[in-house]
PDB file of C-alpha atoms in Angstrom:
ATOM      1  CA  UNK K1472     -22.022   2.190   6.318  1.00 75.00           C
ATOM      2  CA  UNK K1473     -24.162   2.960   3.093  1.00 81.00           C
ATOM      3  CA  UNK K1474     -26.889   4.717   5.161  1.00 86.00           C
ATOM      4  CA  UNK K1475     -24.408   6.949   7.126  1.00 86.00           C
ATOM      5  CA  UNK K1476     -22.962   7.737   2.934  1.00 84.00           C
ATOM      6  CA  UNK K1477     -26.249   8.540   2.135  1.00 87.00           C
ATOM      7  CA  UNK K1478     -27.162  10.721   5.220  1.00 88.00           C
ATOM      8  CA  UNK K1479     -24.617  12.819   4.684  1.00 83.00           C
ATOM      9  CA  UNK K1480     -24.691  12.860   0.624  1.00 85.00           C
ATOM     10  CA  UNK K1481     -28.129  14.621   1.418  1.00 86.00           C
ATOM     11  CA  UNK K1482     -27.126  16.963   3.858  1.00 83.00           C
ATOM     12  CA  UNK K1483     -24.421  18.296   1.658  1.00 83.00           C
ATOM     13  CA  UNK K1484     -26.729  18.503  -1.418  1.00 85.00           C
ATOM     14  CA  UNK K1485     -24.352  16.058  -3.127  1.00 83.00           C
ATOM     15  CA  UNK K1486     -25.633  13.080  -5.259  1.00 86.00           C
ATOM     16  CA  UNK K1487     -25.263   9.870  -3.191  1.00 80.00           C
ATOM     17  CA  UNK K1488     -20.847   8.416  -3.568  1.00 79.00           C
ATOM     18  CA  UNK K1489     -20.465   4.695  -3.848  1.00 85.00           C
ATOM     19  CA  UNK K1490     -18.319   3.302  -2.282  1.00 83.00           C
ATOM     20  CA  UNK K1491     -15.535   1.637  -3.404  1.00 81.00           C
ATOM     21  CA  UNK K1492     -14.883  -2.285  -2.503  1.00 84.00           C
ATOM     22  CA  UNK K1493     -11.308  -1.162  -1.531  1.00 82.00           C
ATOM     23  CA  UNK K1494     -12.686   2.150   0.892  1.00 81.00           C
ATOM     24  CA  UNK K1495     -15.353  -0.335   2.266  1.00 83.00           C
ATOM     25  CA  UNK K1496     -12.476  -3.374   3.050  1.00 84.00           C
ATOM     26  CA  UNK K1497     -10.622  -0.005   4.563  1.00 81.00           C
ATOM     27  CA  UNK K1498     -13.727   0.568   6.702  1.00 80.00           C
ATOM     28  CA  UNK K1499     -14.129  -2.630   7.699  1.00 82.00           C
ATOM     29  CA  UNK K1500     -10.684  -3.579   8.786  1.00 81.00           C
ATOM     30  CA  UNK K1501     -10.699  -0.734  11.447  1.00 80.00           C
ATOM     31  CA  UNK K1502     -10.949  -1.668  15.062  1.00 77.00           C
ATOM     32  CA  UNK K1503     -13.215   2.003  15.462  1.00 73.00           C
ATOM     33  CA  UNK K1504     -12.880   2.082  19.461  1.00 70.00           C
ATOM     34  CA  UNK K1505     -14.907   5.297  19.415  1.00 66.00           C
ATOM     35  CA  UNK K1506     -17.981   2.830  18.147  1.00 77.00           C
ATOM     36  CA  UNK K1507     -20.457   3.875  15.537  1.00 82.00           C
ATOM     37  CA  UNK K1508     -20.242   7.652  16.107  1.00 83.00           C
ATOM     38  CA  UNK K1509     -16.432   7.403  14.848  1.00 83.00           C
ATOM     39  CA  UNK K1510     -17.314   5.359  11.992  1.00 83.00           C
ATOM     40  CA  UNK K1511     -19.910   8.101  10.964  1.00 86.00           C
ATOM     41  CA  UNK K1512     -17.676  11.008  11.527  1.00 85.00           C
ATOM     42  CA  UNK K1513     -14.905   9.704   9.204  1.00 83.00           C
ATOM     43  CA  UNK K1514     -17.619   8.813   6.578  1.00 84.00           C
ATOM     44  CA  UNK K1515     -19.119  12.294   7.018  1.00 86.00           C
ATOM     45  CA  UNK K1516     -15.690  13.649   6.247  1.00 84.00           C
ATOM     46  CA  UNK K1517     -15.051  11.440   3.725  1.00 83.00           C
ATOM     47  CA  UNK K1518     -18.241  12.810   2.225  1.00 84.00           C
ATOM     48  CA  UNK K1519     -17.529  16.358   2.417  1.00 83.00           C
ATOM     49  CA  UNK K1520     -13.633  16.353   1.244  1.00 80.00           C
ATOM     50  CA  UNK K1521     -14.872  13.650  -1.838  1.00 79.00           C
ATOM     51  CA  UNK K1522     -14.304  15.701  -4.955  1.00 77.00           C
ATOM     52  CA  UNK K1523     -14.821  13.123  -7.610  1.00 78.00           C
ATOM     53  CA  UNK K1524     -17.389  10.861  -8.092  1.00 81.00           C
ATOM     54  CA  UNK K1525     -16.793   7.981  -5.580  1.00 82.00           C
ATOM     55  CA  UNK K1526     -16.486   8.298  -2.022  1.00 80.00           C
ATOM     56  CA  UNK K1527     -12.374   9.497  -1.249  1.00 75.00           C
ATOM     57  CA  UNK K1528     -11.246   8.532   2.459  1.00 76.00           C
ATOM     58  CA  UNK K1529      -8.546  10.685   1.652  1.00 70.00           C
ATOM     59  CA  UNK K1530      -7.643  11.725   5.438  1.00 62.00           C
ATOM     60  CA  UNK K1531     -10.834  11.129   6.801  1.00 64.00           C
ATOM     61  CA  UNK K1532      -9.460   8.031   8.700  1.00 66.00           C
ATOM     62  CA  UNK K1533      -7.949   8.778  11.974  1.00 60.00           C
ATOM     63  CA  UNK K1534      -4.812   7.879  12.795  1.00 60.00           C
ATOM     64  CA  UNK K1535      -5.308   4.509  14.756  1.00 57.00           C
ATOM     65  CA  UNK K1536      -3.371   5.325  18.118  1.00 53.00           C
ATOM     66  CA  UNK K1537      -2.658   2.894  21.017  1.00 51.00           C
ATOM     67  CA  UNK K1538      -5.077   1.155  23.214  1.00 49.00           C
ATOM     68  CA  UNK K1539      -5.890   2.535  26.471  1.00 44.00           C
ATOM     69  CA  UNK K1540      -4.087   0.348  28.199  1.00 46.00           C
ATOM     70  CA  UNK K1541      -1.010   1.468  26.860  1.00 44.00           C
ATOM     71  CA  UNK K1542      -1.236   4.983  27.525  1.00 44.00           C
ATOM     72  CA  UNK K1543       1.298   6.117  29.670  1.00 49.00           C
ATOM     73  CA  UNK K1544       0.630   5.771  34.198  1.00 46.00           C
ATOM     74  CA  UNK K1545      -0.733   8.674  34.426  1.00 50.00           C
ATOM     75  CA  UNK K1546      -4.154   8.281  37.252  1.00 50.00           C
ATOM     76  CA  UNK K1547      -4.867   5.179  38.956  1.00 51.00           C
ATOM     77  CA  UNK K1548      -3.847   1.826  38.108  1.00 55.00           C
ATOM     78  CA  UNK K1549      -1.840   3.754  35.605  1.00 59.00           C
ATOM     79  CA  UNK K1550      -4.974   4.768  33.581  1.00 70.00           C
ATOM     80  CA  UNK K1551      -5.257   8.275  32.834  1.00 75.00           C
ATOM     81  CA  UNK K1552      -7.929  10.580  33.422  1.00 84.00           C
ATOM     82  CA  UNK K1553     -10.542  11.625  31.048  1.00 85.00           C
ATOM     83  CA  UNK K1554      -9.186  15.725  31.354  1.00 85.00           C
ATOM     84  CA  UNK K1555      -5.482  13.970  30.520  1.00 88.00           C
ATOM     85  CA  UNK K1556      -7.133  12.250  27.640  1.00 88.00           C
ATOM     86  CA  UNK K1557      -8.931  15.112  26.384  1.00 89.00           C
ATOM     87  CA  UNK K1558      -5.637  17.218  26.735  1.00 91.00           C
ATOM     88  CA  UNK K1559      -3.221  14.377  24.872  1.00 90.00           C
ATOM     89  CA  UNK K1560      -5.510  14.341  22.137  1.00 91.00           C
ATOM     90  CA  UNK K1561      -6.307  18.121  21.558  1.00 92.00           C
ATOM     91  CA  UNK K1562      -2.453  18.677  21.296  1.00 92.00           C
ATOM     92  CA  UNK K1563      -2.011  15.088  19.380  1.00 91.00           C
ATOM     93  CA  UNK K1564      -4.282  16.747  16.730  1.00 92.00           C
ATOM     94  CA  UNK K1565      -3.128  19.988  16.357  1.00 93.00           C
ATOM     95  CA  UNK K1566       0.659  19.209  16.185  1.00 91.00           C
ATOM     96  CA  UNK K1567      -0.866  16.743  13.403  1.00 90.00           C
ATOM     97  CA  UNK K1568      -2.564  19.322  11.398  1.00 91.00           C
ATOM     98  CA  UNK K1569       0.196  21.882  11.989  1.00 91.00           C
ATOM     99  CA  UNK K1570      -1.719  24.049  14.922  1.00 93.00           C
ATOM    100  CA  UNK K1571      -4.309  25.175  12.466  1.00 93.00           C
ATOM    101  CA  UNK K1572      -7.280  25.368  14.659  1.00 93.00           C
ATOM    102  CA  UNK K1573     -10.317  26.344  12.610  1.00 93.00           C
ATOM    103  CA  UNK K1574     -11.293  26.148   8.358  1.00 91.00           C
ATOM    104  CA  UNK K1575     -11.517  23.585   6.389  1.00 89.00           C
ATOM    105  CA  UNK K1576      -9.109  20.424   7.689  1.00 87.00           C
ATOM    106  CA  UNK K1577      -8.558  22.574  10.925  1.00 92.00           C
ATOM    107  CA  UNK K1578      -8.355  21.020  14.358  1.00 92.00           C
ATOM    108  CA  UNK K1579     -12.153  22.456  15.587  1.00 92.00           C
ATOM    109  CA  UNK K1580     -13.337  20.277  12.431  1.00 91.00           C
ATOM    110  CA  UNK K1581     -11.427  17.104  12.515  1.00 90.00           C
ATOM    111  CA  UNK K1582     -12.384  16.926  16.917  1.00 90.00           C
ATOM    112  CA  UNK K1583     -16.031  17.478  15.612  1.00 89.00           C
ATOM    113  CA  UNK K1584     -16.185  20.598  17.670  1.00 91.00           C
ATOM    114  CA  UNK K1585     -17.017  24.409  17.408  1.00 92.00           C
ATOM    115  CA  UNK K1586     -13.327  26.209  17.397  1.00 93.00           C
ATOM    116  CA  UNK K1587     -14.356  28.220  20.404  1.00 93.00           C
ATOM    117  CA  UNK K1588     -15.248  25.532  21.730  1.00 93.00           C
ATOM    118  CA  UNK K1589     -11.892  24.539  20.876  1.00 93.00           C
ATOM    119  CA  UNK K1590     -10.069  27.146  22.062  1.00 93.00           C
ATOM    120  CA  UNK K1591     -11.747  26.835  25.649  1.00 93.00           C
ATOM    121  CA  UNK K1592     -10.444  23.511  26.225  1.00 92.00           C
ATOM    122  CA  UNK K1593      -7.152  24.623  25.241  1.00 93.00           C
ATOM    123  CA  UNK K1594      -7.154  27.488  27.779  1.00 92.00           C
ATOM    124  CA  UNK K1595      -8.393  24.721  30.629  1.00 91.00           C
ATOM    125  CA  UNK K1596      -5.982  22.618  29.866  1.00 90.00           C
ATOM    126  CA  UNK K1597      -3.031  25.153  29.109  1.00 92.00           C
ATOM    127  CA  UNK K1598      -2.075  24.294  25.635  1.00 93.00           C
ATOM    128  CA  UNK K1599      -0.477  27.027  24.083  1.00 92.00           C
ATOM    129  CA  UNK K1600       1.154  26.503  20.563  1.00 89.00           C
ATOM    130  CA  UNK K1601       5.070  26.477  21.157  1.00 87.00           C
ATOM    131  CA  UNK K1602       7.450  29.405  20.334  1.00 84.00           C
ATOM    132  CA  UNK K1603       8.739  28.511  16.589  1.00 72.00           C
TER     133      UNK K1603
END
């Protein structure tokens, strides 16, 4: 975990964080199904929303969800598809953060992704922000 704090303390021209004991048992208790590259990404954020001198999770952490086998029937074996997985969790994230899609704590930046990018994959897969 240290290395991917000190990675990313470089690449934002910011003097290497430590790390808390309490943000590294907070690290370490997650189950981080996406493997490494999730563990990195929420450090990287960490890094880049830290104000003060430590390393601040703040909401770098994403919200643990349910396993896979609990997702509702929705492809065989009542797994669901990759594209109904992509499209659950592009709407999951911007209802979360309010249907702001690009800036600083914007959807495009929490899904690690360009917001055109962004807003492709909501035109494949229909999303459309609801009528207020």
């Amino acid at each position: 975990m240290n290395q991917f704090v000190e990675k990313h303390c470089r690449n934002q021209a910011k003097a290497v964080l430590p790390v808390s004991k309490a943000t590294m048992k907070a690290l370490q208790a997650r189950d981080w199904p996406g493997n490494v590259r999730e563990l990195e990404n929420a450090i990287e954020r960490a890094v880049i929303s830290s104000r003060g001198a430590m390393l601040d999770l703040g909401d770098a952490l994403p919200e643990p969800g349910p396993p896979l086998a609990a997702e509702p029937a929705g492809g065989a074996g009542g797994r669901q598809t990759l594209v109904q997985l992509e499209h659950d969790h592009i709407i999951a994230t911007l209802e979360r953060l309010r249907w702001k899609i690009e800036g600083d704590e914007g959807a495009a930046e929490v899904l690690g992704i360009n917001p055109s990018t962004l807003r492709t994959r909501m035109r494949k897969h229909g999303i459309r922000r609801p009528a207020q």
